[in-house]
C-alpha cells in the first residue's frame, strides 16, 4: 500500500506539474477566472461521466452528500487560492511564489494537529515537511536574492493566504463521509463551478473569447485531467495516506516543472536543481516512514 501511495503522489505531481505548458498556450487568450471556471465545469463533467458509466452499484448505501462541505471545499480549493495567487504573483517572482506555496504541507500538518483526531503528527512528518521546504529553497536559490529585495509584502501575504486555504481544503476533504472519490470530487468541482461561473461573467466577458482549435484542446485537457482526474486521485491519496502526506506533492510540482523544462525545452540542468531533487526525495522518504493511524 505504501508503494501505491508514492505512485499516486508522483502521478498527481506529474499531472499538476505539466499543466504550466498547457496554461502557457491559452493564458494570453482566455482570462484567468474564465479559465478556472472552464476547468471546474469540464472536470465536474468528466467525473460525472465516470460516475455514470464506471461506478458499480454500491452494496451499502452511501452517506448523504454534505453540500455545505462541498461548497466550502470548492471555495477553499478552487476559488480563494486562485484569486490570491493570480493577484499575488503580479508583485512577486515565481521563485518566491514556489517557496510560499511550499508552506502548504506546514499549514496542513498544523491543521492536522489541531483539528484531525484520526491522524498522528510524528517527528518524521515534521522533519519531512521542513526538509521539503529546504529543497524548494534550494531550487529557487539563484533567484531568491532578487525575490527578497524586489517583492511585495502584500504579494507574499496573498500567497501565504492561498497556502492556508489549500491546507484547509485538505482537512475538509479528509472529513468527508464515506463515498466514492469520483462522486466526492465531482461534487466539489460542481460547487466550485457554481461560484466561478458567475464570477467569470461578473469580472470578465467569456462569450467574447476566441480560441484556436489547439487552445480549445488545451482547455479540454486542463479540465479533464488537471481538474477532474487529478482531484479524484488526490482524494484517494488523502484517504489512504492522510492529508499531510498528500500535501507533499507541492514539493514535487516545481521540481517536475524543472525536469520537464530540461527534457522537453532543452533547459540547462543546474546544480541547485540536482541538489533540490536530492533533498526533496529525501523529504518524501522521511514522510513515508510512518503509516498514519486512523480511527
Short mmCIF file of C-alpha atoms in Angstrom, two decimals:
data_model
loop_
_atom_site.label_atom_id
_atom_site.label_comp_id
_atom_site.label_asym_id
_atom_site.label_seq_id
_atom_site.Cartn_x
_atom_site.Cartn_y
_atom_site.Cartn_z
CA UNK A 1 0.00 0.00 0.00
CA UNK A 2 2.86 2.40 0.79
CA UNK A 3 4.32 1.87 -2.70
CA UNK A 4 0.91 2.68 -4.22
CA UNK A 5 0.76 5.89 -2.18
CA UNK A 6 4.08 7.00 -3.65
CA UNK A 7 2.90 6.15 -7.17
CA UNK A 8 -0.24 8.22 -6.60
CA UNK A 9 1.83 11.10 -5.21
CA UNK A 10 4.16 11.06 -8.22
CA UNK A 11 1.26 10.72 -10.67
CA UNK A 12 -0.59 13.67 -9.12
CA UNK A 13 2.58 15.75 -9.17
CA UNK A 14 3.25 14.87 -12.82
CA UNK A 15 -0.25 15.97 -13.82
CA UNK A 16 -0.14 19.23 -11.89
CA UNK A 17 3.49 19.91 -12.83
CA UNK A 18 2.73 19.56 -16.54
CA UNK A 19 -0.21 21.96 -16.54
CA UNK A 20 2.04 25.01 -16.95
CA UNK A 21 2.81 24.03 -20.54
CA UNK A 22 -0.89 23.97 -21.39
CA UNK A 23 -1.68 27.13 -19.45
CA UNK A 24 1.01 28.97 -21.43
CA UNK A 25 -0.85 28.10 -24.63
CA UNK A 26 -4.11 29.73 -23.53
CA UNK A 27 -3.42 32.31 -20.82
CA UNK A 28 -2.95 35.10 -23.36
CA UNK A 29 -6.37 34.44 -24.91
CA UNK A 30 -8.62 33.45 -22.01
CA UNK A 31 -8.91 35.46 -18.76
CA UNK A 32 -7.88 33.64 -15.57
CA UNK A 33 -11.27 33.43 -13.84
CA UNK A 34 -12.92 32.18 -17.03
CA UNK A 35 -10.16 29.59 -17.41
CA UNK A 36 -10.71 28.41 -13.83
CA UNK A 37 -14.47 28.21 -14.39
CA UNK A 38 -13.99 26.23 -17.60
CA UNK A 39 -11.61 23.81 -15.87
CA UNK A 40 -14.03 23.29 -12.97
CA UNK A 41 -17.00 22.72 -15.30
CA UNK A 42 -15.13 20.30 -17.58
CA UNK A 43 -13.65 18.50 -14.58
CA UNK A 44 -17.05 18.10 -12.95
CA UNK A 45 -18.48 16.84 -16.23
CA UNK A 46 -15.64 14.34 -16.66
CA UNK A 47 -16.17 12.88 -13.20
CA UNK A 48 -19.94 12.86 -13.69
CA UNK A 49 -19.49 10.71 -16.80
CA UNK A 50 -17.06 8.40 -14.98
CA UNK A 51 -19.53 8.05 -12.12
CA UNK A 52 -22.42 7.40 -14.50
CA UNK A 53 -20.73 4.75 -16.63
CA UNK A 54 -17.90 3.41 -14.50
CA UNK A 55 -19.26 3.04 -10.99
CA UNK A 56 -20.79 -0.21 -9.84
CA UNK A 57 -23.89 -0.02 -7.72
CA UNK A 58 -22.75 0.12 -4.06
CA UNK A 59 -23.65 -2.81 -1.86
CA UNK A 60 -24.43 -0.47 1.02
CA UNK A 61 -25.99 2.98 0.71
CA UNK A 62 -23.54 5.89 0.77
CA UNK A 63 -23.82 8.72 3.21
CA UNK A 64 -25.87 11.73 2.22
CA UNK A 65 -23.95 14.33 0.24
CA UNK A 66 -22.97 17.20 2.58
CA UNK A 67 -23.32 20.03 0.06
CA UNK A 68 -22.29 22.69 2.55
CA UNK A 69 -18.95 20.89 2.98
CA UNK A 70 -18.56 20.50 -0.77
CA UNK A 71 -19.18 24.22 -1.17
CA UNK A 72 -16.55 25.06 1.43
CA UNK A 73 -14.01 22.72 -0.18
CA UNK A 74 -14.71 24.23 -3.60
CA UNK A 75 -14.26 27.70 -2.14
CA UNK A 76 -11.03 26.85 -0.32
CA UNK A 77 -9.55 24.64 -3.06
CA UNK A 78 -10.59 26.33 -6.29
CA UNK A 79 -11.77 29.89 -5.69
CA UNK A 80 -9.95 31.72 -2.88
CA UNK A 81 -6.42 30.45 -3.66
CA UNK A 82 -6.88 31.08 -7.37
CA UNK A 83 -7.77 34.74 -6.79
CA UNK A 84 -4.98 35.22 -4.23
CA UNK A 85 -2.33 33.54 -6.40
CA UNK A 86 -3.35 35.50 -9.51
CA UNK A 87 -3.22 38.77 -7.59
CA UNK A 88 -0.11 37.99 -5.55
CA UNK A 89 2.06 36.86 -8.47
CA UNK A 90 1.67 40.27 -10.06
CA UNK A 91 4.07 41.65 -7.47
CA UNK A 92 6.39 38.75 -6.53
CA UNK A 93 8.58 36.40 -8.53
CA UNK A 94 7.70 32.83 -9.42
CA UNK A 95 10.64 31.65 -7.30
CA UNK A 96 9.27 33.34 -4.19
CA UNK A 97 5.78 32.08 -5.08
CA UNK A 98 7.02 28.49 -5.23
CA UNK A 99 8.63 28.84 -1.81
CA UNK A 100 5.49 30.34 -0.28
CA UNK A 101 3.29 27.67 -1.86
CA UNK A 102 5.70 25.15 -0.36
CA UNK A 103 4.31 26.13 3.04
CA UNK A 104 1.10 24.16 2.29
CA UNK A 105 2.43 20.98 3.97
CA UNK A 106 3.44 23.00 7.04
CA UNK A 107 -0.01 24.57 7.40
CA UNK A 108 -1.55 21.16 6.73
CA UNK A 109 0.41 19.47 9.48
CA UNK A 110 -0.55 22.26 11.92
CA UNK A 111 -4.23 21.91 10.98
CA UNK A 112 -4.00 18.13 11.33
CA UNK A 113 -2.57 18.59 14.82
CA UNK A 114 -5.36 21.00 15.77
CA UNK A 115 -8.43 19.55 14.06
CA UNK A 116 -7.92 15.91 12.94
CA UNK A 117 -8.10 13.29 15.66
CA UNK A 118 -7.54 10.24 13.45
CA UNK A 119 -4.13 11.16 12.06
CA UNK A 120 -0.97 11.42 14.15
CA UNK A 121 1.74 14.05 13.67
CA UNK A 122 5.06 12.33 14.23
CA UNK A 123 8.55 13.79 14.32
CA UNK A 124 9.19 12.16 10.93
CA UNK A 125 6.36 14.17 9.39
CA UNK A 126 7.67 17.45 10.79
CA UNK A 127 11.16 16.65 9.50
CA UNK A 128 9.70 15.70 6.13
CA UNK A 129 7.85 18.97 5.54
CA UNK A 130 10.76 21.09 6.78
CA UNK A 131 13.21 19.19 4.56
CA UNK A 132 10.86 19.71 1.62
CA UNK A 133 10.82 23.45 2.27
CA UNK A 134 14.62 23.43 2.26
CA UNK A 135 14.54 21.59 -1.09
CA UNK A 136 12.20 24.22 -2.58
CA UNK A 137 14.50 26.99 -1.31
CA UNK A 138 17.49 25.28 -2.96
CA UNK A 139 15.58 25.04 -6.25
CA UNK A 140 14.92 28.78 -6.10
CA UNK A 141 18.35 29.78 -4.78
CA UNK A 142 19.61 31.62 -7.92
CA UNK A 143 16.60 33.98 -7.92
CA UNK A 144 15.97 34.13 -4.18
CA UNK A 145 18.08 37.23 -3.52
CA UNK A 146 16.29 39.38 -6.07
CA UNK A 147 12.95 37.97 -4.94
CA UNK A 148 13.53 39.05 -1.35
CA UNK A 149 14.53 42.58 -2.33
CA UNK A 150 12.12 43.18 -5.20
CA UNK A 151 8.98 41.54 -3.90
CA UNK A 152 5.89 42.90 -2.20
CA UNK A 153 4.80 42.16 1.34
CA UNK A 154 1.17 42.20 0.18
CA UNK A 155 2.02 39.68 -2.54
CA UNK A 156 3.79 37.46 0.00
CA UNK A 157 0.76 37.57 2.30
CA UNK A 158 -1.55 36.73 -0.61
CA UNK A 159 0.45 33.59 -1.44
CA UNK A 160 0.53 32.60 2.23
CA UNK A 161 -3.24 33.07 2.34
CA UNK A 162 -3.57 30.77 -0.68
CA UNK A 163 -1.44 28.15 1.08
CA UNK A 164 -3.63 28.33 4.18
CA UNK A 165 -6.73 27.98 2.00
CA UNK A 166 -5.36 24.89 0.25
CA UNK A 167 -4.38 23.34 3.58
CA UNK A 168 -7.85 23.95 4.98
CA UNK A 169 -9.43 22.22 1.99
CA UNK A 170 -7.29 19.14 2.62
CA UNK A 171 -8.62 18.88 6.16
CA UNK A 172 -12.22 19.19 4.96
CA UNK A 173 -11.66 16.55 2.26
CA UNK A 174 -10.39 14.25 4.99
CA UNK A 175 -13.66 14.77 6.88
CA UNK A 176 -15.99 13.88 4.00
CA UNK A 177 -18.30 10.94 4.80
CA UNK A 178 -17.68 7.58 3.09
CA UNK A 179 -18.41 7.84 -0.64
CA UNK A 180 -16.59 7.16 -3.87
CA UNK A 181 -13.73 9.53 -4.71
CA UNK A 182 -15.28 10.14 -8.14
CA UNK A 183 -18.57 11.28 -6.63
CA UNK A 184 -16.94 13.34 -3.88
CA UNK A 185 -14.71 15.34 -6.20
CA UNK A 186 -17.44 15.67 -8.83
CA UNK A 187 -19.48 17.43 -6.18
CA UNK A 188 -16.53 19.61 -5.11
CA UNK A 189 -15.89 20.73 -8.69
CA UNK A 190 -19.60 21.34 -9.23
CA UNK A 191 -19.65 23.54 -6.12
CA UNK A 192 -16.56 25.42 -7.33
CA UNK A 193 -18.24 25.90 -10.72
CA UNK A 194 -21.29 27.39 -9.02
CA UNK A 195 -19.01 30.09 -7.61
CA UNK A 196 -16.56 30.57 -10.50
CA UNK A 197 -19.04 30.78 -13.40
CA UNK A 198 -20.93 33.81 -12.00
CA UNK A 199 -17.59 35.41 -11.10
CA UNK A 200 -16.35 34.92 -14.66
CA UNK A 201 -19.42 36.70 -16.09
CA UNK A 202 -19.20 39.40 -13.43
CA UNK A 203 -15.49 40.16 -13.88
CA UNK A 204 -14.79 39.09 -17.47
CA UNK A 205 -16.56 38.51 -20.79
CA UNK A 206 -16.48 34.75 -21.53
CA UNK A 207 -18.66 34.94 -24.67
CA UNK A 208 -16.23 37.34 -26.34
CA UNK A 209 -13.28 34.92 -26.12
CA UNK A 210 -11.99 33.40 -29.37
CA UNK A 211 -9.73 30.36 -29.12
CA UNK A 212 -7.86 28.37 -31.75
CA UNK A 213 -8.54 24.62 -32.07
CA UNK A 214 -5.21 23.97 -30.32
CA UNK A 215 -6.23 26.21 -27.42
CA UNK A 216 -9.66 24.58 -27.16
CA UNK A 217 -7.92 21.19 -26.91
CA UNK A 218 -5.59 22.57 -24.23
CA UNK A 219 -8.55 23.83 -22.16
CA UNK A 220 -10.29 20.47 -22.55
CA UNK A 221 -7.19 18.61 -21.33
CA UNK A 222 -6.78 21.02 -18.43
CA UNK A 223 -10.37 20.42 -17.38
CA UNK A 224 -10.45 16.63 -17.86
CA UNK A 225 -7.07 15.74 -16.37
CA UNK A 226 -5.72 18.72 -14.42
CA UNK A 227 -9.04 19.27 -12.63
CA UNK A 228 -11.25 16.18 -12.86
CA UNK A 229 -8.93 13.16 -12.89
CA UNK A 230 -6.24 14.62 -10.63
CA UNK A 231 -8.78 15.71 -8.00
CA UNK A 232 -10.15 12.18 -7.91
CA UNK A 233 -6.63 10.75 -7.44
CA UNK A 234 -5.92 13.36 -4.78
CA UNK A 235 -8.99 12.31 -2.82
CA UNK A 236 -7.89 8.67 -2.99
CA UNK A 237 -4.40 9.58 -1.71
CA UNK A 238 -5.77 11.66 1.18
CA UNK A 239 -7.96 8.76 2.30
CA UNK A 240 -5.15 6.21 2.06
CA UNK A 241 -2.14 8.17 3.33
CA UNK A 242 -3.54 11.20 5.13
CA UNK A 243 -3.64 14.92 4.37
CA UNK A 244 -0.04 15.61 5.40
CA UNK A 245 1.49 13.04 3.05
CA UNK A 246 -0.79 14.12 0.19
CA UNK A 247 0.27 17.75 0.63
CA UNK A 248 3.89 16.78 -0.13
CA UNK A 249 3.03 16.93 -3.85
CA UNK A 250 3.63 20.68 -3.54
CA UNK A 251 7.35 19.89 -3.24
CA UNK A 252 7.36 17.72 -6.36
CA UNK A 253 5.37 20.03 -8.68
CA UNK A 254 8.06 22.75 -9.14
CA UNK A 255 10.71 20.06 -9.42
CA UNK A 256 8.76 18.31 -12.16
CA UNK A 257 8.38 21.64 -13.93
CA UNK A 258 12.16 21.98 -13.97
CA UNK A 259 12.67 18.42 -15.17
CA UNK A 260 10.16 18.91 -17.99
CA UNK A 261 11.93 22.10 -18.96
CA UNK A 262 15.23 20.23 -19.17
CA UNK A 263 13.87 17.24 -21.11
CA UNK A 264 11.33 18.99 -23.37
CA UNK A 265 12.59 22.54 -23.78
CA UNK A 266 16.31 21.83 -23.51
CA UNK A 267 16.87 23.96 -20.40
CA UNK A 268 20.19 23.55 -18.61
CA UNK A 269 20.21 21.34 -15.51
CA UNK A 270 21.74 23.46 -12.76
CA UNK A 271 23.45 22.49 -9.52
CA UNK A 272 20.53 23.73 -7.43
CA UNK A 273 18.07 21.57 -9.39
CA UNK A 274 20.15 18.46 -8.67
CA UNK A 275 20.61 19.38 -5.00
CA UNK A 276 16.92 20.27 -4.65
CA UNK A 277 15.97 16.92 -6.21
CA UNK A 278 18.07 15.03 -3.65
CA UNK A 279 16.67 16.96 -0.68
CA UNK A 280 13.04 16.69 -1.84
CA UNK A 281 13.33 12.95 -2.50
CA UNK A 282 14.85 12.59 0.97
CA UNK A 283 11.93 14.51 2.47
CA UNK A 284 9.46 12.20 0.71
CA UNK A 285 11.28 9.15 2.02
CA UNK A 286 11.13 10.51 5.56
CA UNK A 287 7.44 11.36 5.12
CA UNK A 288 6.65 7.72 4.36
CA UNK A 289 8.45 6.24 7.32
CA UNK A 290 5.33 6.07 9.47
CA UNK A 291 1.95 4.94 8.26
CA UNK A 292 -0.76 7.29 9.51
CA UNK A 293 -3.13 5.90 12.09
CA UNK A 294 -6.84 6.12 11.55
CA UNK A 295 -9.75 5.91 13.88
#
